mmCIF file of C-alpha atoms and ligand atoms in Angstrom:
data_model
loop_
_atom_site.group_PDB
_atom_site.id
_atom_site.type_symbol
_atom_site.label_atom_id
_atom_site.label_comp_id
_atom_site.label_asym_id
_atom_site.label_seq_id
_atom_site.Cartn_x
_atom_site.Cartn_y
_atom_site.Cartn_z
ATOM 1 C CA MET E 405 63.820 43.430 -27.412
ATOM 2 C CA SER E 406 60.497 44.911 -26.621
ATOM 3 C CA PHE E 407 59.435 47.120 -23.790
ATOM 4 C CA ASP E 408 56.212 48.345 -22.234
ATOM 5 C CA PHE E 409 57.205 51.888 -21.300
ATOM 6 C CA LEU E 410 59.710 54.322 -22.798
ATOM 7 C CA CYS E 411 61.005 57.089 -20.585
ATOM 8 C CA LYS E 412 63.193 59.889 -21.885
ATOM 9 C CA THR E 413 65.433 61.263 -19.157
ATOM 10 C CA ILE E 414 67.934 64.115 -19.435
ATOM 11 C CA LEU E 415 70.742 64.994 -17.066
ATOM 12 C CA VAL E 416 71.487 68.685 -16.770
ATOM 13 C CA GLY E 417 73.733 70.609 -14.395
ATOM 14 C CA ALA E 418 76.969 72.551 -14.241
ATOM 15 C CA SER E 419 80.128 71.261 -15.859
ATOM 16 C CA GLY E 420 82.061 68.815 -13.709
ATOM 17 C CA VAL E 421 79.261 67.791 -11.342
ATOM 18 C CA GLY E 422 79.380 64.208 -12.592
ATOM 19 C CA LYS E 423 76.579 63.807 -15.132
ATOM 20 C CA THR E 424 78.579 61.642 -17.515
ATOM 21 C CA SER E 425 80.047 59.679 -14.608
ATOM 22 C CA LEU E 426 76.581 58.901 -13.224
ATOM 23 C CA ILE E 427 75.431 57.550 -16.569
ATOM 24 C CA GLN E 428 78.590 55.480 -17.020
ATOM 25 C CA ARG E 429 78.246 54.075 -13.531
ATOM 26 C CA TYR E 430 74.605 53.175 -14.046
ATOM 27 C CA ILE E 431 74.904 51.733 -17.548
ATOM 28 C CA ASP E 432 78.380 50.193 -17.659
ATOM 29 C CA ASP E 433 79.255 50.105 -13.961
ATOM 30 C CA ILE E 434 82.553 51.897 -14.483
ATOM 31 C CA PHE E 435 84.129 55.050 -13.082
ATOM 32 C CA ILE E 436 86.850 57.026 -14.844
ATOM 33 C CA PRO E 437 88.554 59.325 -12.307
ATOM 34 C CA GLU E 438 90.136 61.954 -14.535
ATOM 35 C CA LYS E 439 88.412 62.872 -17.686
ATOM 36 C CA ASP E 440 87.625 65.782 -19.905
ATOM 37 C CA SER E 441 84.233 66.941 -18.751
ATOM 38 C CA THR E 442 83.359 68.363 -22.138
ATOM 39 C CA ILE E 443 83.238 64.836 -23.520
ATOM 40 C CA GLY E 444 79.676 63.709 -23.252
ATOM 41 C CA ILE E 445 77.673 60.844 -24.555
ATOM 42 C CA ASP E 446 74.460 61.299 -26.497
ATOM 43 C CA TYR E 447 72.225 58.857 -24.793
ATOM 44 C CA LYS E 448 72.207 55.329 -23.477
ATOM 45 C CA THR E 449 69.359 52.999 -22.777
ATOM 46 C CA LYS E 450 68.723 50.509 -20.050
ATOM 47 C CA ASP E 451 65.766 48.266 -19.446
ATOM 48 C CA VAL E 452 64.433 48.078 -15.926
ATOM 49 C CA GLU E 453 62.027 45.362 -14.858
ATOM 50 C CA ILE E 454 59.304 46.650 -12.595
ATOM 51 C CA GLU E 455 56.828 44.107 -11.412
ATOM 52 C CA ASP E 456 55.862 42.393 -14.660
ATOM 53 C CA SER E 457 56.673 45.126 -17.138
ATOM 54 C CA THR E 458 59.794 46.255 -18.923
ATOM 55 C CA PHE E 459 60.645 49.884 -18.597
ATOM 56 C CA ARG E 460 63.105 51.332 -21.090
ATOM 57 C CA LEU E 461 65.056 54.287 -19.735
ATOM 58 C CA GLN E 462 66.586 56.455 -22.445
ATOM 59 C CA ILE E 463 69.146 58.577 -20.611
ATOM 60 C CA TRP E 464 70.517 61.695 -22.289
ATOM 61 C CA ASP E 465 73.734 63.393 -21.310
ATOM 62 C CA THR E 466 74.450 67.079 -21.871
ATOM 63 C CA ALA E 467 77.872 68.684 -22.014
ATOM 64 C CA GLY E 468 79.773 71.809 -22.739
ATOM 65 C CA GLN E 469 77.032 74.284 -23.329
ATOM 66 C CA GLU E 470 76.510 75.077 -19.651
ATOM 67 C CA LYS E 471 79.987 76.607 -19.407
ATOM 68 C CA PHE E 472 78.946 79.344 -21.764
ATOM 69 C CA HIS E 473 75.362 79.477 -20.583
ATOM 70 C CA ILE E 474 74.192 78.662 -24.046
ATOM 71 C CA SER E 475 70.731 77.242 -23.746
ATOM 72 C CA LEU E 476 70.269 73.672 -24.729
ATOM 73 C CA SER E 477 68.253 73.677 -27.889
ATOM 74 C CA SER E 478 64.629 73.242 -27.019
ATOM 75 C CA SER E 479 64.550 70.167 -29.256
ATOM 76 C CA ILE E 480 66.526 68.127 -26.744
ATOM 77 C CA TYR E 481 63.794 68.799 -24.206
ATOM 78 C CA LYS E 482 61.134 67.538 -26.557
ATOM 79 C CA ASN E 483 59.089 64.651 -25.194
ATOM 80 C CA THR E 484 61.136 64.588 -22.046
ATOM 81 C CA ASN E 485 59.584 62.723 -19.148
ATOM 82 C CA VAL E 486 62.264 63.264 -16.547
ATOM 83 C CA LEU E 487 64.950 65.833 -15.786
ATOM 84 C CA ILE E 488 67.742 64.951 -13.436
ATOM 85 C CA VAL E 489 69.258 68.203 -12.226
ATOM 86 C CA VAL E 490 72.712 67.472 -10.892
ATOM 87 C CA PHE E 491 74.929 69.531 -8.605
ATOM 88 C CA ASP E 492 78.137 68.795 -6.717
ATOM 89 C CA LEU E 493 77.762 68.383 -2.947
ATOM 90 C CA THR E 494 81.230 69.895 -2.504
ATOM 91 C CA ASN E 495 80.787 72.935 -4.743
ATOM 92 C CA LYS E 496 78.464 75.718 -3.637
ATOM 93 C CA GLU E 497 78.505 77.403 -7.021
ATOM 94 C CA THR E 498 76.889 74.366 -8.565
ATOM 95 C CA VAL E 499 74.049 74.649 -6.054
ATOM 96 C CA ASN E 500 73.571 78.294 -7.015
ATOM 97 C CA SER E 501 73.480 77.284 -10.671
ATOM 98 C CA LEU E 502 70.358 75.196 -10.038
ATOM 99 C CA GLU E 503 68.250 78.302 -10.515
ATOM 100 C CA TYR E 504 69.500 78.611 -14.067
ATOM 101 C CA TYR E 505 68.502 75.045 -14.861
ATOM 102 C CA PHE E 506 65.069 75.425 -13.304
ATOM 103 C CA THR E 507 64.462 78.433 -15.565
ATOM 104 C CA GLU E 508 65.733 76.477 -18.568
ATOM 105 C CA ILE E 509 63.340 73.652 -17.817
ATOM 106 C CA GLU E 510 60.420 75.987 -17.283
ATOM 107 C CA ASN E 511 61.078 77.753 -20.574
ATOM 108 C CA ASN E 512 61.683 74.670 -22.688
ATOM 109 C CA CYS E 513 59.639 71.777 -21.396
ATOM 110 C CA ARG E 514 56.066 71.828 -22.545
ATOM 111 C CA LYS E 515 54.681 69.060 -20.480
ATOM 112 C CA ASN E 516 55.138 68.857 -16.734
ATOM 113 C CA PRO E 517 58.188 66.659 -16.409
ATOM 114 C CA LEU E 518 59.318 64.821 -13.313
ATOM 115 C CA ILE E 519 62.249 66.731 -11.828
ATOM 116 C CA VAL E 520 64.687 64.917 -9.581
ATOM 117 C CA LEU E 521 67.601 66.623 -7.865
ATOM 118 C CA VAL E 522 70.902 64.879 -7.476
ATOM 119 C CA GLY E 523 73.724 66.009 -5.212
ATOM 120 C CA ASN E 524 76.690 63.997 -6.456
ATOM 121 C CA LYS E 525 80.116 63.250 -4.906
ATOM 122 C CA CYS E 526 78.787 62.259 -1.473
ATOM 123 C CA ASP E 527 81.965 60.203 -1.094
ATOM 124 C CA LEU E 528 84.018 63.380 -0.595
ATOM 125 C CA ILE E 529 82.964 63.552 3.035
ATOM 126 C CA GLU E 530 85.384 66.236 4.155
ATOM 127 C CA ASN E 531 84.257 68.897 1.707
ATOM 128 C CA GLN E 532 80.487 68.620 1.894
ATOM 129 C CA ILE E 533 78.452 71.854 1.833
ATOM 130 C CA GLU E 534 76.686 72.413 5.149
ATOM 131 C CA ASN E 535 72.878 72.410 5.314
ATOM 132 C CA VAL E 536 72.679 71.576 1.654
ATOM 133 C CA GLU E 537 69.037 70.502 1.895
ATOM 134 C CA GLU E 538 68.084 73.972 3.171
ATOM 135 C CA LYS E 539 70.022 75.738 0.434
ATOM 136 C CA VAL E 540 68.512 73.581 -2.253
ATOM 137 C CA LYS E 541 65.032 74.158 -0.882
ATOM 138 C CA GLN E 542 65.479 77.927 -1.009
ATOM 139 C CA ILE E 543 66.636 77.813 -4.596
ATOM 140 C CA SER E 544 63.776 75.492 -5.541
ATOM 141 C CA ASN E 545 61.253 78.119 -4.353
ATOM 142 C CA GLU E 546 60.101 75.660 -1.729
ATOM 143 C CA LYS E 547 59.046 73.193 -4.395
ATOM 144 C CA GLU E 548 59.402 69.705 -3.071
ATOM 145 C CA PHE E 549 61.773 67.896 -5.355
ATOM 146 C CA LYS E 550 63.065 64.512 -4.455
ATOM 147 C CA LEU E 551 66.783 64.789 -3.618
ATOM 148 C CA PHE E 552 69.244 61.933 -3.983
ATOM 149 C CA LYS E 553 72.771 62.151 -2.637
ATOM 150 C CA THR E 554 74.885 59.991 -4.883
ATOM 151 C CA SER E 555 78.408 58.945 -5.613
ATOM 152 C CA ALA E 556 79.220 57.848 -9.134
ATOM 153 C CA LYS E 557 82.597 56.894 -7.750
ATOM 154 C CA GLU E 558 81.369 54.572 -5.032
ATOM 155 C CA ARG E 559 78.056 53.616 -6.647
ATOM 156 C CA THR E 560 76.014 55.123 -3.798
ATOM 157 C CA ASN E 561 72.325 55.595 -4.652
ATOM 158 C CA VAL E 562 72.896 55.346 -8.404
ATOM 159 C CA ASN E 563 70.664 52.336 -9.025
ATOM 160 C CA GLU E 564 68.204 53.695 -6.477
ATOM 161 C CA LEU E 565 67.952 56.975 -8.387
ATOM 162 C CA PHE E 566 67.065 55.367 -11.695
ATOM 163 C CA TYR E 567 64.780 52.800 -10.125
ATOM 164 C CA TYR E 568 62.877 55.602 -8.379
ATOM 165 C CA ILE E 569 62.467 57.350 -11.728
ATOM 166 C CA ALA E 570 61.215 54.260 -13.528
ATOM 167 C CA LYS E 571 58.786 53.424 -10.748
ATOM 168 C CA THR E 572 57.458 56.983 -10.451
ATOM 169 C CA ILE E 573 56.879 57.304 -14.188
ATOM 170 C CA LYS E 574 55.266 53.915 -14.314
ATOM 171 C CA GLU E 575 52.836 54.915 -11.590
ATOM 172 C CA ASN E 576 52.166 58.392 -13.055
ATOM 173 C CA PRO E 577 52.880 58.120 -16.776
HETATM 174 P P1 GDP N 1681 80.078 66.290 -16.045
HETATM 175 O O1 GDP N 1681 80.799 67.461 -16.631
HETATM 176 O O2 GDP N 1681 78.906 66.739 -15.223
HETATM 177 O O3 GDP N 1681 79.697 65.254 -17.045
HETATM 178 O O4 GDP N 1681 81.098 65.607 -14.993
HETATM 179 P P2 GDP N 1681 82.003 64.307 -15.204
HETATM 180 O O5 GDP N 1681 81.181 63.072 -15.137
HETATM 181 O O6 GDP N 1681 82.857 64.486 -16.405
HETATM 182 O O7 GDP N 1681 82.888 64.370 -13.865
HETATM 183 C C1 GDP N 1681 83.740 65.474 -13.602
HETATM 184 C C2 GDP N 1681 84.844 65.022 -12.653
HETATM 185 O O8 GDP N 1681 84.303 64.660 -11.385
HETATM 186 C C3 GDP N 1681 85.612 63.796 -13.160
HETATM 187 O O9 GDP N 1681 86.973 63.938 -12.832
HETATM 188 C C4 GDP N 1681 84.982 62.657 -12.383
HETATM 189 O O10 GDP N 1681 85.857 61.577 -12.224
HETATM 190 C C5 GDP N 1681 84.647 63.324 -11.055
HETATM 191 N N1 GDP N 1681 83.494 62.688 -10.403
HETATM 192 C C6 GDP N 1681 82.296 62.403 -10.948
HETATM 193 N N2 GDP N 1681 81.471 61.819 -10.062
HETATM 194 C C7 GDP N 1681 82.162 61.732 -8.905
HETATM 195 C C8 GDP N 1681 81.854 61.211 -7.602
HETATM 196 O O11 GDP N 1681 80.762 60.709 -7.312
HETATM 197 N N3 GDP N 1681 82.834 61.312 -6.653
HETATM 198 C C9 GDP N 1681 84.056 61.858 -6.916
HETATM 199 N N4 GDP N 1681 84.940 61.897 -5.918
HETATM 200 N N5 GDP N 1681 84.373 62.350 -8.127
HETATM 201 C C10 GDP N 1681 83.449 62.290 -9.110
HETATM 202 MG MG1 MG N 1682 79.909 65.233 -19.057
#
């Protein structure tokens, strides 16, 4: 199958925030409740039709290294168009860890990538961090990143997230 655009996207973020789950939900439409969060997938692709062109999203997972704060090798960042920085809406520590990922991105990505923030697990309504938008904004140094609140479990905003990415890259390649 052919495509008109290829977009390399990487998910980064603390262990257990739901990176692998988001990819599995988007690509295969499944959710596995209990799993070993060190098990990652390399990458998966999905074609998105936007207007009359085919947009191939190549979505890379990352796993394990963040626990030990070992930097991802800069090669994985090569030719990256989009970084999805994921945190857990019920875990404040994962919000604080965003700073680490922003530094990683700054140090390793040559071109200016599109950065999208994802607060996952919005289905866990009782444990949500208060004023999360404010906290994220502070950590982002007031940079205006688009923030999606998602649930890989309940499918909330998952298609919307990837469609937004495809459309944004198509408009500003
Ligand atoms: P990763 O380490 O970032 O890849 O995280 P995983 O995708 O392995 O998910 C870690 C744990 O969180 C697993 O037990 C998932 O089932 C769970 N999880 C992931 N996404 C969600 C979600 O949207 N809602 C809820 N309630 N649990 C989730
Ligand atoms: Mg994982």
